CSV table of C-alpha atoms in Angstrom, one decimal:
chain,number,residue,atom,x,y,z
D,300,MET,CA,-34.3,14.9,6.0
D,301,SER,CA,-33.2,11.5,7.1
D,302,LYS,CA,-29.7,11.1,8.3
D,303,VAL,CA,-27.5,11.7,5.1
D,304,ARG,CA,-25.8,9.1,3.8
D,305,VAL,CA,-23.5,9.5,0.7
D,306,ARG,CA,-21.0,7.9,-1.2
D,307,TYR,CA,-17.5,7.7,-3.1
D,308,ALA,CA,-17.7,4.8,-5.2
D,309,PRO,CA,-13.7,4.3,-7.1
D,310,SER,CA,-13.3,1.5,-9.7
D,311,PRO,CA,-9.7,0.4,-8.7
D,312,THR,CA,-8.7,0.8,-12.2
D,313,GLY,CA,-5.9,4.3,-11.9
D,314,TYR,CA,-4.5,6.5,-9.5
D,315,LEU,CA,-7.0,9.5,-8.0
D,316,HIS,CA,-7.4,11.8,-11.2
D,317,ILE,CA,-9.0,15.4,-10.7
D,318,GLY,CA,-12.5,14.4,-11.5
D,319,ASN,CA,-13.1,11.3,-8.7
D,320,ALA,CA,-11.4,13.6,-6.3
D,321,ARG,CA,-14.1,16.2,-7.1
D,322,ALA,CA,-16.5,13.8,-6.4
D,323,ALA,CA,-15.4,12.1,-3.2
D,324,LEU,CA,-14.5,15.9,-1.9
D,325,PHE,CA,-18.0,16.9,-2.8
D,326,ASN,CA,-19.6,14.3,-1.1
D,327,TYR,CA,-17.8,14.6,2.0
D,328,LEU,CA,-18.8,18.0,1.6
D,329,PHE,CA,-22.3,17.7,1.6
D,330,ALA,CA,-22.0,14.7,3.8
D,331,ARG,CA,-19.9,16.7,6.7
D,332,HIS,CA,-22.3,19.9,6.1
D,333,HIS,CA,-25.2,17.8,6.8
D,334,GLY,CA,-24.0,15.8,9.5
D,335,GLY,CA,-24.1,12.4,7.6
D,336,ASP,CA,-21.9,9.6,6.8
D,337,PHE,CA,-19.4,9.8,4.0
D,338,ILE,CA,-18.6,6.0,3.0
D,339,ILE,CA,-15.9,4.5,0.3
D,340,ARG,CA,-16.9,1.6,-1.6
D,341,ILE,CA,-14.4,-0.4,-4.2
D,342,GLU,CA,-15.9,-1.0,-7.5
D,343,ASP,CA,-14.0,-3.4,-8.4
D,344,THR,CA,-16.1,-6.4,-10.4
D,345,ASP,CA,-14.0,-5.5,-13.7
D,346,ARG,CA,-10.8,-7.3,-13.3
D,347,SER,CA,-9.7,-6.7,-16.9
D,348,ARG,CA,-9.0,-2.8,-16.0
D,349,HIS,CA,-7.8,-3.4,-12.2
D,350,VAL,CA,-4.2,-2.2,-11.7
D,351,ASP,CA,-3.1,-3.5,-8.2
D,352,GLU,CA,-2.3,-0.4,-6.7
D,353,GLY,CA,-5.5,1.7,-7.8
D,354,GLU,CA,-7.2,1.0,-4.4
D,355,GLU,CA,-4.2,2.1,-2.4
D,356,SER,CA,-3.4,5.0,-4.3
D,357,GLN,CA,-7.5,5.8,-4.0
D,358,LEU,CA,-7.5,6.0,-0.2
D,359,ASN,CA,-3.8,7.4,0.0
D,360,TYR,CA,-4.7,10.1,-1.8
D,361,LEU,CA,-8.3,11.3,-0.7
D,362,LYS,CA,-6.7,11.2,3.0
D,363,TRP,CA,-3.8,13.3,1.5
D,364,LEU,CA,-6.0,15.6,0.2
D,365,GLY,CA,-7.7,15.6,4.1
D,366,ILE,CA,-10.6,13.5,3.1
D,367,GLU,CA,-11.9,11.3,6.0
D,368,TRP,CA,-14.4,8.7,5.7
D,369,ASP,CA,-17.1,6.8,8.1
D,370,GLU,CA,-16.5,3.5,6.5
D,371,SER,CA,-14.7,1.4,3.9
D,372,VAL,CA,-12.1,-1.1,3.1
D,373,ASP,CA,-9.9,0.2,5.7
D,374,VAL,CA,-12.2,1.3,8.5
D,375,GLY,CA,-14.9,-1.2,8.4
D,376,GLY,CA,-18.7,-0.7,9.0
D,377,ASN,CA,-21.9,-2.1,9.8
D,378,TYR,CA,-22.7,-2.0,6.0
D,379,GLY,CA,-20.0,-4.1,4.4
D,380,PRO,CA,-18.7,-5.7,2.7
D,381,TYR,CA,-17.0,-3.1,1.1
D,382,ARG,CA,-15.6,-4.2,-2.1
D,383,GLN,CA,-18.3,-5.3,-5.4
D,384,SER,CA,-16.6,-8.1,-5.4
D,385,GLU,CA,-17.3,-9.3,-1.9
D,386,ARG,CA,-21.1,-9.0,-2.3
D,387,GLY,CA,-21.9,-12.0,-4.5
D,388,ASP,CA,-24.1,-12.8,-2.1
D,389,ILE,CA,-26.1,-9.8,-1.5
D,390,TYR,CA,-26.8,-9.7,-5.1
D,391,ALA,CA,-27.7,-13.2,-5.7
D,392,PRO,CA,-31.7,-13.3,-3.8
D,393,TYR,CA,-32.5,-10.0,-6.4
D,394,ILE,CA,-30.6,-11.7,-9.4
D,395,GLN,CA,-33.3,-14.9,-8.8
D,396,LYS,CA,-36.4,-12.1,-8.0
D,397,LEU,CA,-36.1,-10.9,-11.5
D,398,LEU,CA,-36.0,-13.8,-12.6
D,399,ASP,CA,-38.4,-15.6,-10.5
D,400,ASN,CA,-40.9,-12.8,-11.4
D,401,ASN,CA,-40.3,-12.8,-15.2
D,402,LEU,CA,-38.7,-9.4,-15.0
D,403,ALA,CA,-35.5,-11.0,-16.2
D,404,TYR,CA,-34.2,-13.5,-18.6
D,405,ARG,CA,-31.4,-15.1,-19.6
D,406,CYS,CA,-29.8,-14.7,-23.2
D,407,TYR,CA,-27.2,-17.6,-24.6
D,408,MET,CA,-26.5,-14.5,-27.4
D,409,THR,CA,-23.0,-15.5,-28.8
D,410,SER,CA,-21.0,-11.8,-28.8
D,411,GLU,CA,-20.9,-12.7,-32.6
D,412,GLU,CA,-24.4,-12.7,-32.9
D,413,LEU,CA,-24.9,-9.5,-31.1
D,414,GLU,CA,-22.4,-7.7,-32.7
D,415,ALA,CA,-23.7,-9.2,-36.0
D,416,GLU,CA,-27.3,-7.2,-34.6
D,417,ARG,CA,-25.5,-4.4,-34.4
D,418,GLU,CA,-23.7,-3.9,-37.4
D,419,GLU,CA,-27.4,-4.3,-39.1
D,420,GLN,CA,-28.9,-1.8,-37.1
D,421,LEU,CA,-26.5,0.6,-38.0
D,422,LYS,CA,-26.9,-0.2,-41.9
D,423,ASN,CA,-30.7,0.7,-41.6
D,424,GLY,CA,-30.1,3.6,-39.9
D,425,GLN,CA,-31.4,2.6,-36.2
D,426,THR,CA,-29.4,3.4,-32.9
D,427,PRO,CA,-28.0,0.1,-32.2
D,428,MET,CA,-30.0,-1.9,-28.8
D,429,TYR,CA,-30.5,-5.4,-27.5
D,430,GLY,CA,-33.5,-6.6,-29.9
D,431,GLY,CA,-34.9,-8.8,-27.2
D,432,LYS,CA,-34.4,-12.3,-29.9
D,433,HIS,CA,-33.8,-14.1,-27.1
D,434,SER,CA,-36.7,-12.5,-24.2
D,435,ASN,CA,-39.3,-15.7,-24.5
D,436,LEU,CA,-36.9,-18.8,-24.9
D,437,THR,CA,-39.1,-21.9,-24.5
D,438,ALA,CA,-37.6,-24.4,-21.5
D,439,GLU,CA,-36.8,-26.0,-25.2
D,440,GLN,CA,-34.5,-23.8,-26.4
D,441,GLU,CA,-32.8,-23.1,-23.4
D,442,GLU,CA,-31.8,-26.4,-22.9
D,443,GLN,CA,-30.9,-26.6,-26.0
D,444,TYR,CA,-28.5,-23.6,-26.1
D,445,LYS,CA,-27.3,-24.9,-22.8
D,446,ALA,CA,-26.2,-28.4,-24.9
D,447,GLU,CA,-23.7,-25.9,-26.9
D,448,GLY,CA,-22.0,-24.9,-24.2
D,449,ARG,CA,-23.3,-21.3,-24.4
D,450,GLU,CA,-23.3,-19.2,-21.1
D,451,PRO,CA,-26.2,-16.9,-20.8
D,452,SER,CA,-25.7,-13.5,-19.3
D,453,ILE,CA,-29.2,-11.9,-18.1
D,454,ARG,CA,-31.4,-9.2,-19.3
D,455,ILE,CA,-33.5,-6.6,-17.5
D,456,ARG,CA,-36.5,-6.9,-19.1
D,457,VAL,CA,-37.0,-3.1,-19.8
D,458,PRO,CA,-41.0,-1.4,-19.2
D,459,LYS,CA,-42.3,-0.1,-22.8
D,460,ASP,CA,-43.3,3.4,-23.4
D,461,LYS,CA,-42.3,4.5,-19.8
D,462,THR,CA,-40.7,8.3,-19.3
D,463,TYR,CA,-38.3,8.2,-16.2
D,464,THR,CA,-38.1,11.6,-14.9
D,465,PHE,CA,-36.3,13.2,-11.9
D,466,ASN,CA,-35.6,16.0,-10.0
D,467,ASP,CA,-32.1,16.3,-10.2
D,468,MET,CA,-30.3,18.5,-7.4
D,469,VAL,CA,-28.1,20.2,-9.5
D,470,LYS,CA,-30.3,20.3,-12.7
D,471,GLY,CA,-33.4,20.4,-12.1
D,472,ASP,CA,-36.0,17.9,-13.8
D,473,VAL,CA,-34.7,14.9,-16.1
D,474,SER,CA,-36.3,12.5,-18.3
D,475,PHE,CA,-35.8,9.4,-20.3
D,476,ASP,CA,-37.9,7.2,-22.5
D,477,SER,CA,-37.7,4.0,-22.0
D,478,ASN,CA,-37.9,3.0,-25.5
D,479,GLY,CA,-34.2,4.5,-26.0
D,480,PHE,CA,-33.1,1.3,-24.5
D,481,GLY,CA,-33.0,-2.3,-25.2
D,482,ASP,CA,-33.0,-4.8,-22.7
D,483,TRP,CA,-30.1,-4.5,-21.1
D,484,VAL,CA,-27.4,-7.1,-19.1
D,485,ILE,CA,-27.3,-6.9,-15.7
D,486,VAL,CA,-25.4,-10.1,-15.2
D,487,LYS,CA,-22.2,-11.1,-17.2
D,488,LYS,CA,-22.0,-14.5,-18.3
D,489,ASP,CA,-19.0,-14.9,-16.3
D,490,GLY,CA,-21.8,-14.7,-13.3
D,491,VAL,CA,-20.6,-10.8,-12.7
D,492,PRO,CA,-23.3,-8.3,-12.0
D,493,THR,CA,-23.1,-5.3,-14.4
D,494,TYR,CA,-22.5,-1.7,-12.5
D,495,ASN,CA,-25.5,-0.6,-13.0
D,496,PHE,CA,-27.0,-3.6,-12.1
D,497,ALA,CA,-24.7,-3.5,-8.7
D,498,VAL,CA,-24.7,-0.1,-7.7
D,499,VAL,CA,-28.3,-0.1,-7.0
D,500,ILE,CA,-28.1,-2.9,-5.0
D,501,ASP,CA,-25.4,-1.9,-3.5
D,502,ASP,CA,-26.5,1.5,-2.0
D,503,HIS,CA,-30.0,0.4,-0.9
D,504,GLU,CA,-28.0,-2.4,0.7
D,505,MET,CA,-25.8,0.9,2.1
D,506,GLU,CA,-28.7,2.9,2.8
D,507,ILE,CA,-27.4,6.0,0.8
D,508,THR,CA,-29.7,8.6,0.4
D,509,HIS,CA,-28.1,10.8,-1.7
D,510,VAL,CA,-25.8,10.1,-5.2
D,511,LEU,CA,-23.9,13.1,-6.3
D,512,ARG,CA,-21.7,12.3,-8.8
D,513,GLY,CA,-20.2,13.2,-12.1
D,514,ASP,CA,-22.5,14.3,-15.5
D,515,ASP,CA,-21.0,11.2,-17.4
D,516,HIS,CA,-23.6,9.3,-15.2
D,517,ILE,CA,-26.5,10.5,-15.9
D,518,SER,CA,-27.2,8.5,-18.6
D,519,ASN,CA,-27.3,5.5,-16.1
D,520,THR,CA,-29.6,6.9,-14.3
D,521,PRO,CA,-32.5,5.6,-15.9
D,522,LYS,CA,-31.4,2.3,-16.0
D,523,GLN,CA,-30.4,2.3,-12.4
D,524,MET,CA,-34.2,3.5,-11.4
D,525,MET,CA,-35.4,0.5,-14.0
D,526,VAL,CA,-34.2,-1.2,-11.2
D,527,TYR,CA,-35.4,0.8,-8.3
D,528,GLU,CA,-38.8,0.4,-9.6
D,529,LEU,CA,-39.1,-3.2,-10.8
D,530,LEU,CA,-37.2,-4.4,-7.3
D,531,ASP,CA,-39.7,-2.0,-5.6
D,532,LEU,CA,-37.3,-0.5,-4.0
D,533,PRO,CA,-36.9,3.8,-3.0
D,534,LEU,CA,-35.0,5.5,-4.9
D,535,PRO,CA,-32.2,8.0,-3.6
D,536,GLU,CA,-31.7,11.4,-4.7
D,537,PHE,CA,-29.8,12.2,-7.9
D,538,GLY,CA,-27.4,15.0,-8.5
D,539,HIS,CA,-25.1,15.1,-11.4
D,540,THR,CA,-22.3,17.8,-11.1
D,541,ALA,CA,-21.0,19.5,-14.4
D,542,LEU,CA,-18.1,18.1,-16.4
D,543,ILE,CA,-14.3,19.7,-15.7
D,544,VAL,CA,-13.1,21.1,-19.0
D,545,ASN,CA,-9.6,22.4,-20.1
D,546,ALA,CA,-9.1,25.7,-21.4
D,547,GLU,CA,-10.5,24.7,-25.3
D,548,LYS,CA,-14.0,24.2,-23.2
D,549,LYS,CA,-13.5,20.5,-23.9
D,550,LYS,CA,-14.0,17.9,-21.4
D,551,LEU,CA,-11.3,17.0,-18.8
D,552,SER,CA,-9.6,13.9,-20.4
D,553,LYS,CA,-6.7,11.8,-19.2
D,554,ARG,CA,-5.1,12.0,-22.7
D,555,ASP,CA,-4.8,15.9,-22.1
D,556,ALA,CA,-1.4,16.5,-21.7
D,557,SER,CA,-2.3,20.6,-20.8
D,558,ILE,CA,-3.4,19.8,-17.5
D,559,ILE,CA,-1.7,17.5,-14.6
D,560,GLN,CA,-4.8,14.7,-14.0
D,561,PHE,CA,-3.6,13.0,-11.5
D,562,ILE,CA,-3.2,14.0,-7.7
D,563,GLU,CA,0.0,12.0,-6.8
D,564,GLN,CA,1.5,14.4,-9.8
D,565,TYR,CA,0.4,17.1,-7.8
D,566,GLU,CA,2.5,16.3,-4.5
D,567,ALA,CA,5.3,15.0,-6.5
D,568,LEU,CA,5.7,18.9,-7.5
D,569,GLY,CA,5.0,20.5,-4.4
D,570,TYR,CA,1.8,21.4,-4.1
D,571,LEU,CA,0.1,21.7,-0.6
D,572,PRO,CA,-2.4,19.9,0.0
D,573,ASP,CA,-4.8,21.9,2.4
D,574,ALA,CA,-4.5,24.3,-1.2
D,575,MET,CA,-5.7,21.3,-3.7
D,576,PHE,CA,-8.6,20.9,-1.4
D,577,ASN,CA,-9.8,24.6,-1.9
D,578,PHE,CA,-9.2,24.7,-5.4
D,579,ILE,CA,-10.7,21.4,-6.1
D,580,ALA,CA,-13.5,22.3,-4.1
D,581,LEU,CA,-13.9,25.8,-6.0
D,582,LEU,CA,-14.4,23.3,-9.7
D,583,GLY,CA,-18.1,23.3,-9.9
D,584,TRP,CA,-19.4,25.0,-6.4
D,585,SER,CA,-19.5,28.5,-5.6
D,586,PRO,CA,-19.7,30.0,-2.7
D,587,GLU,CA,-21.5,33.2,-2.0
D,588,GLY,CA,-19.5,36.0,-2.2
D,589,GLU,CA,-16.0,37.0,-3.8
D,590,GLU,CA,-13.5,34.8,-1.2
D,591,GLU,CA,-12.2,32.2,-2.3
D,592,ILE,CA,-9.2,31.4,0.1
D,593,PHE,CA,-11.0,29.0,2.5
D,594,THR,CA,-10.2,26.3,5.4
D,595,LYS,CA,-11.5,22.6,4.9
D,596,GLU,CA,-13.5,23.9,8.2
D,597,GLU,CA,-15.0,26.8,6.1
D,598,LEU,CA,-15.9,25.2,2.7
D,599,ILE,CA,-17.8,22.5,5.2
D,600,ALA,CA,-20.2,25.2,6.7
D,601,ASN,CA,-20.6,27.0,3.4
D,602,PHE,CA,-21.2,23.9,1.3
D,603,ASP,CA,-24.4,24.7,-0.3
D,604,GLU,CA,-25.7,21.6,-2.8
D,605,ASN,CA,-27.9,24.6,-4.6
D,606,ARG,CA,-25.1,26.7,-5.3
D,607,LEU,CA,-23.6,24.0,-7.3
D,608,SER,CA,-23.0,25.0,-11.4
D,609,LYS,CA,-24.7,23.6,-14.1
D,610,ALA,CA,-22.4,25.0,-16.2
D,611,SER,CA,-19.0,23.2,-16.9
D,612,ALA,CA,-16.4,24.1,-14.9
D,613,PHE,CA,-13.0,25.7,-15.8
D,614,PHE,CA,-10.2,23.7,-15.3
D,615,ASP,CA,-7.9,27.1,-14.3
D,616,ASN,CA,-4.1,26.4,-14.0
D,617,GLN,CA,-3.0,29.7,-13.0
D,618,LYS,CA,-5.7,29.9,-10.9
D,619,LEU,CA,-4.7,27.1,-9.0
D,620,MET,CA,-1.0,27.8,-9.0
D,621,TRP,CA,-2.6,31.4,-7.3
D,622,ILE,CA,-4.6,29.6,-4.5
D,623,ASN,CA,-1.5,27.3,-3.8
D,624,ASN,CA,0.3,30.4,-3.9
D,625,GLN,CA,-0.9,32.1,-0.9
D,626,TYR,CA,-0.7,29.0,1.4
D,627,MET,CA,3.1,28.8,0.6
D,628,LYS,CA,3.0,32.5,1.3
D,629,GLN,CA,1.7,31.5,4.9
D,630,LYS,CA,3.4,28.2,5.6
D,631,ASN,CA,6.0,27.7,8.1
D,632,SER,CA,9.2,28.7,6.5
D,633,GLU,CA,11.0,25.1,7.4
D,634,GLU,CA,8.0,23.6,6.0
D,635,ILE,CA,8.2,25.0,2.4
D,636,PHE,CA,12.3,24.5,2.8
D,637,ASP,CA,12.2,20.9,3.3
D,638,MET,CA,9.8,20.8,0.7
D,639,ALA,CA,12.1,22.5,-1.8
D,640,LEU,CA,15.1,20.7,-1.0
D,641,PRO,CA,14.9,17.2,-2.4
D,642,PHE,CA,14.3,19.6,-5.6
D,643,LEU,CA,17.4,21.7,-5.6
D,644,LYS,CA,19.3,18.0,-4.5
D,645,GLU,CA,17.7,16.6,-8.1
D,646,ALA,CA,18.9,19.4,-10.0
D,647,GLY,CA,22.3,19.5,-8.8
D,648,ARG,CA,22.2,22.6,-7.0
D,649,VAL,CA,22.9,21.4,-3.7
D,650,SER,CA,25.0,18.8,-2.4
D,651,GLU,CA,23.4,15.4,-1.8
D,652,ASN,CA,24.6,15.4,1.7
D,653,PRO,CA,24.9,19.1,2.6
D,654,ASP,CA,27.0,20.5,5.3
D,655,GLU,CA,25.6,22.9,7.8
D,656,ALA,CA,26.7,25.7,6.1
D,657,GLU,CA,25.2,24.7,2.4
D,658,LEU,CA,22.1,24.1,4.5
D,659,ASP,CA,22.2,27.6,6.3
D,660,TRP,CA,22.5,29.0,2.7
D,661,THR,CA,19.8,26.8,1.0
D,662,ARG,CA,17.3,27.9,3.9
D,663,LYS,CA,18.1,31.5,3.4
D,664,LEU,CA,17.3,30.9,-0.7
D,665,VAL,CA,14.0,29.1,-0.4
D,666,GLN,CA,13.0,31.9,2.2
D,667,LEU,CA,13.6,34.3,-0.8
D,668,TYR,CA,11.7,32.5,-3.1
D,669,GLN,CA,8.7,31.6,-0.5
D,670,PRO,CA,6.7,34.8,-1.4
D,671,GLN,CA,6.5,34.0,-5.1
D,672,MET,CA,6.9,30.5,-5.2
D,673,SER,CA,3.5,28.3,-6.5
D,674,TYR,CA,4.9,25.0,-5.7
D,675,ALA,CA,8.1,23.4,-3.9
D,676,ALA,CA,9.1,22.3,-7.6
D,677,GLU,CA,9.7,25.8,-8.8
D,678,ILE,CA,12.2,26.4,-6.6
D,679,THR,CA,15.1,25.0,-9.4
D,680,ASP,CA,13.8,27.6,-12.3
D,681,LEU,CA,13.2,30.3,-9.8
D,682,SER,CA,16.8,30.5,-8.0
D,683,GLU,CA,18.8,29.5,-11.8
D,684,GLN,CA,20.2,33.0,-11.3
D,685,PHE,CA,22.1,31.8,-8.2
D,686,PHE,CA,23.9,29.2,-9.7
D,687,LYS,CA,25.4,30.6,-13.0
D,688,ASP,CA,29.2,31.2,-13.6
D,689,HIS,CA,28.1,34.3,-16.4
D,690,VAL,CA,24.5,35.4,-16.8
D,691,GLU,CA,22.8,36.2,-20.2
D,692,PHE,CA,20.6,38.8,-20.7
D,693,ASP,CA,16.9,38.6,-22.8
D,694,GLU,CA,15.5,41.3,-25.0
D,695,GLU,CA,14.4,43.1,-22.0
D,696,ALA,CA,17.2,42.9,-19.7
D,697,ASP,CA,19.0,43.9,-23.0
D,698,GLU,CA,17.3,46.8,-23.4
D,699,VAL,CA,17.5,48.0,-19.9
D,700,LEU,CA,21.6,47.7,-20.3
D,701,ARG,CA,21.2,49.8,-23.1
D,702,GLN,CA,20.6,53.2,-21.4
D,703,GLU,CA,23.6,56.1,-21.7
D,704,HIS,CA,23.7,55.9,-17.7
D,705,ILE,CA,24.8,52.3,-17.3
D,706,PRO,CA,29.1,52.9,-17.4
D,707,GLU,CA,28.8,55.4,-15.0
D,708,LEU,CA,26.4,53.3,-12.5
D,709,MET,CA,28.3,50.0,-13.2
D,710,THR,CA,31.4,51.5,-12.5
D,711,ALA,CA,30.4,53.5,-9.3
D,712,LEU,CA,28.4,50.2,-8.1
D,713,HIS,CA,31.7,47.9,-8.5
D,714,GLU,CA,33.5,50.5,-6.5
D,715,HIS,CA,31.5,50.2,-3.9
D,716,PHE,CA,30.5,47.1,-3.8
D,717,THR,CA,34.1,46.1,-3.8
D,718,ALA,CA,35.0,48.4,-0.5
D,719,LEU,CA,32.1,46.5,0.8
D,720,GLU,CA,33.1,44.2,3.8
D,721,ASP,CA,29.9,43.4,5.0
D,722,PHE,CA,28.3,41.8,2.0
D,723,SER,CA,24.9,41.6,4.2
D,724,PRO,CA,21.4,42.7,3.1
D,725,GLU,CA,21.7,45.8,5.3
D,726,GLY,CA,25.2,46.7,3.7
D,727,ILE,CA,24.4,46.0,0.2
D,728,LYS,CA,21.1,48.3,0.7
D,729,ALA,CA,23.5,51.1,2.5
D,730,GLU,CA,25.9,51.1,-1.3
D,731,ILE,CA,23.1,51.6,-3.4
D,732,LYS,CA,21.7,54.5,-1.3
D,733,ALA,CA,25.5,55.4,-1.7
D,734,VAL,CA,26.1,54.7,-5.0
D,735,GLN,CA,22.2,56.9,-5.5
D,736,LYS,CA,24.2,59.9,-3.7
D,737,ALA,CA,27.1,59.5,-5.9
D,738,THR,CA,25.6,59.2,-9.0
D,739,GLY,CA,22.2,61.1,-9.1
D,740,ILE,CA,20.6,58.3,-10.9
D,741,LYS,CA,18.0,57.2,-9.1
D,742,GLY,CA,14.5,55.3,-8.8
D,743,LYS,CA,13.7,52.7,-11.6
D,744,LYS,CA,17.4,54.0,-13.6
D,745,LEU,CA,19.3,52.7,-10.6
D,746,PHE,CA,17.5,49.7,-9.3
D,747,MET,CA,16.6,47.9,-12.4
D,748,PRO,CA,19.8,47.9,-13.8
D,749,ILE,CA,21.4,46.5,-10.4
D,750,ARG,CA,18.8,43.8,-10.6
D,751,VAL,CA,20.1,42.8,-14.4
D,752,ALA,CA,23.7,43.5,-13.7
D,753,ALA,CA,23.9,41.1,-10.5
D,754,THR,CA,21.3,38.4,-11.4
D,755,GLY,CA,20.2,38.8,-15.7
D,756,GLU,CA,16.9,39.4,-14.6
D,757,THR,CA,14.4,42.5,-14.8
D,758,LYS,CA,12.5,41.1,-11.8
D,759,GLY,CA,12.5,38.6,-8.9
D,760,PRO,CA,12.4,39.0,-4.9
D,761,GLU,CA,14.3,42.0,-2.3
D,762,LEU,CA,17.1,43.4,-4.2
D,763,PRO,CA,19.4,43.4,-1.0
D,764,ASP,CA,18.6,39.9,0.0
D,765,ALA,CA,19.2,38.6,-3.3
D,766,ILE,CA,22.6,39.9,-3.9
D,767,SER,CA,23.7,39.1,-0.6
D,768,LEU,CA,22.8,35.3,-1.2
D,769,ILE,CA,24.8,35.5,-4.9
D,770,GLY,CA,28.2,36.5,-2.7
D,771,LYS,CA,30.5,39.3,-3.3
D,772,GLU,CA,32.8,37.8,-5.8
D,773,THR,CA,29.7,36.5,-8.2
D,774,VAL,CA,28.4,39.8,-8.0
D,775,LEU,CA,31.7,41.6,-8.2
D,776,GLU,CA,32.6,39.1,-11.3
D,777,ARG,CA,29.0,39.9,-13.1
D,778,ILE,CA,29.2,44.0,-13.0
D,779,LYS,CA,32.7,43.6,-14.2
D,780,ARG,CA,32.6,41.6,-17.2
D,781,LEU,CA,29.2,43.9,-17.9
D,782,ILE,CA,31.6,46.8,-17.4
């Protein structure tokens, strides 16, 4: 295999989406596994959909995920420019070569004429495609259209009765019939090359060896193969990864409210980039064995394009939260505190400018929940019990408190906690044992009611730690109200 060169080529029409991030990540892993180059090229010819911050967002959040590249607009390289809008001089001789060899031609049909043709085909039950009306204009006809002020597009002559077959790295052999395509536009009326033409020239000029992209691009492949063939250029290898689907097995859509769509939203919620990298790598690719937690270096070493899945990749929110939780648990507690603190401030749980005592208390709170946190923003919901004057009991908690031994247990607990001067986790643990000894109540019948009475919840972090953080006065008040 010659040196692998792959690319991720986003359009700056929006922010970094999960699907785009996966395309970039697979190309990155493929390049690094094979000791090759990873290039980022900006496909910015569609100015109507251009978003000013789109390019910056793409690059910033790829970096946030931990993806590095060898060539692009920001680091340069020997194959630039790396924006399509700056490569017009590169495309021009290829366009002229097709025109000179009668492999492409100028089409002066207006948008109204093309739409009328399309509607007529639909009415007749035909597949809409360009019918070739201007494919053989005389010089006089062209002059007449120019005199009318018409601007031409340039269309490629699609070979007739030809089958385009390629061996897809993921899907195996794929074939398309050329008769399913009308002569398609390679240069728009404004002189800008279309995607399916420009991408071929860019990939050839940049010596791209493998084109690994999403399944939604597979229908573009035969058009691109036509350009390669008519210009007598060598083909790269193509691979099309399975679509990402939601719980209803529908293609992941930016309008799907059940799934957070953009990488910046995950950063804003306090997800960890290493965990996101890990999770996205498993969306349509599977390693050998059952392990699901990998470092970036392990993913690079293990990445095998032959293990890319043909089946749709299910976006499992619960799995993402589980993976992120694994990383959260291993993270330095001070880093998790720094991530969680802004969310507690925003919720009004912590002062905007807390003193050392409040910071110390908050640090203990975050440490208490670090083993449970799936992402940093979750701290506000998890720790709600610590900021309530009065707890409210749900049905499950209420059932715990309806047991016969509760009055005796709560009375003893209030008495022991009142006498406790050292309201530390150790002191609380010792007093709970003393209550057990005094009442004979033990196990779940002892610990569950104490948790519910103190916190209002049936599950949570280490009980003595939680009670200590809530504070003696609040806990005694809650038990007293319950009694």
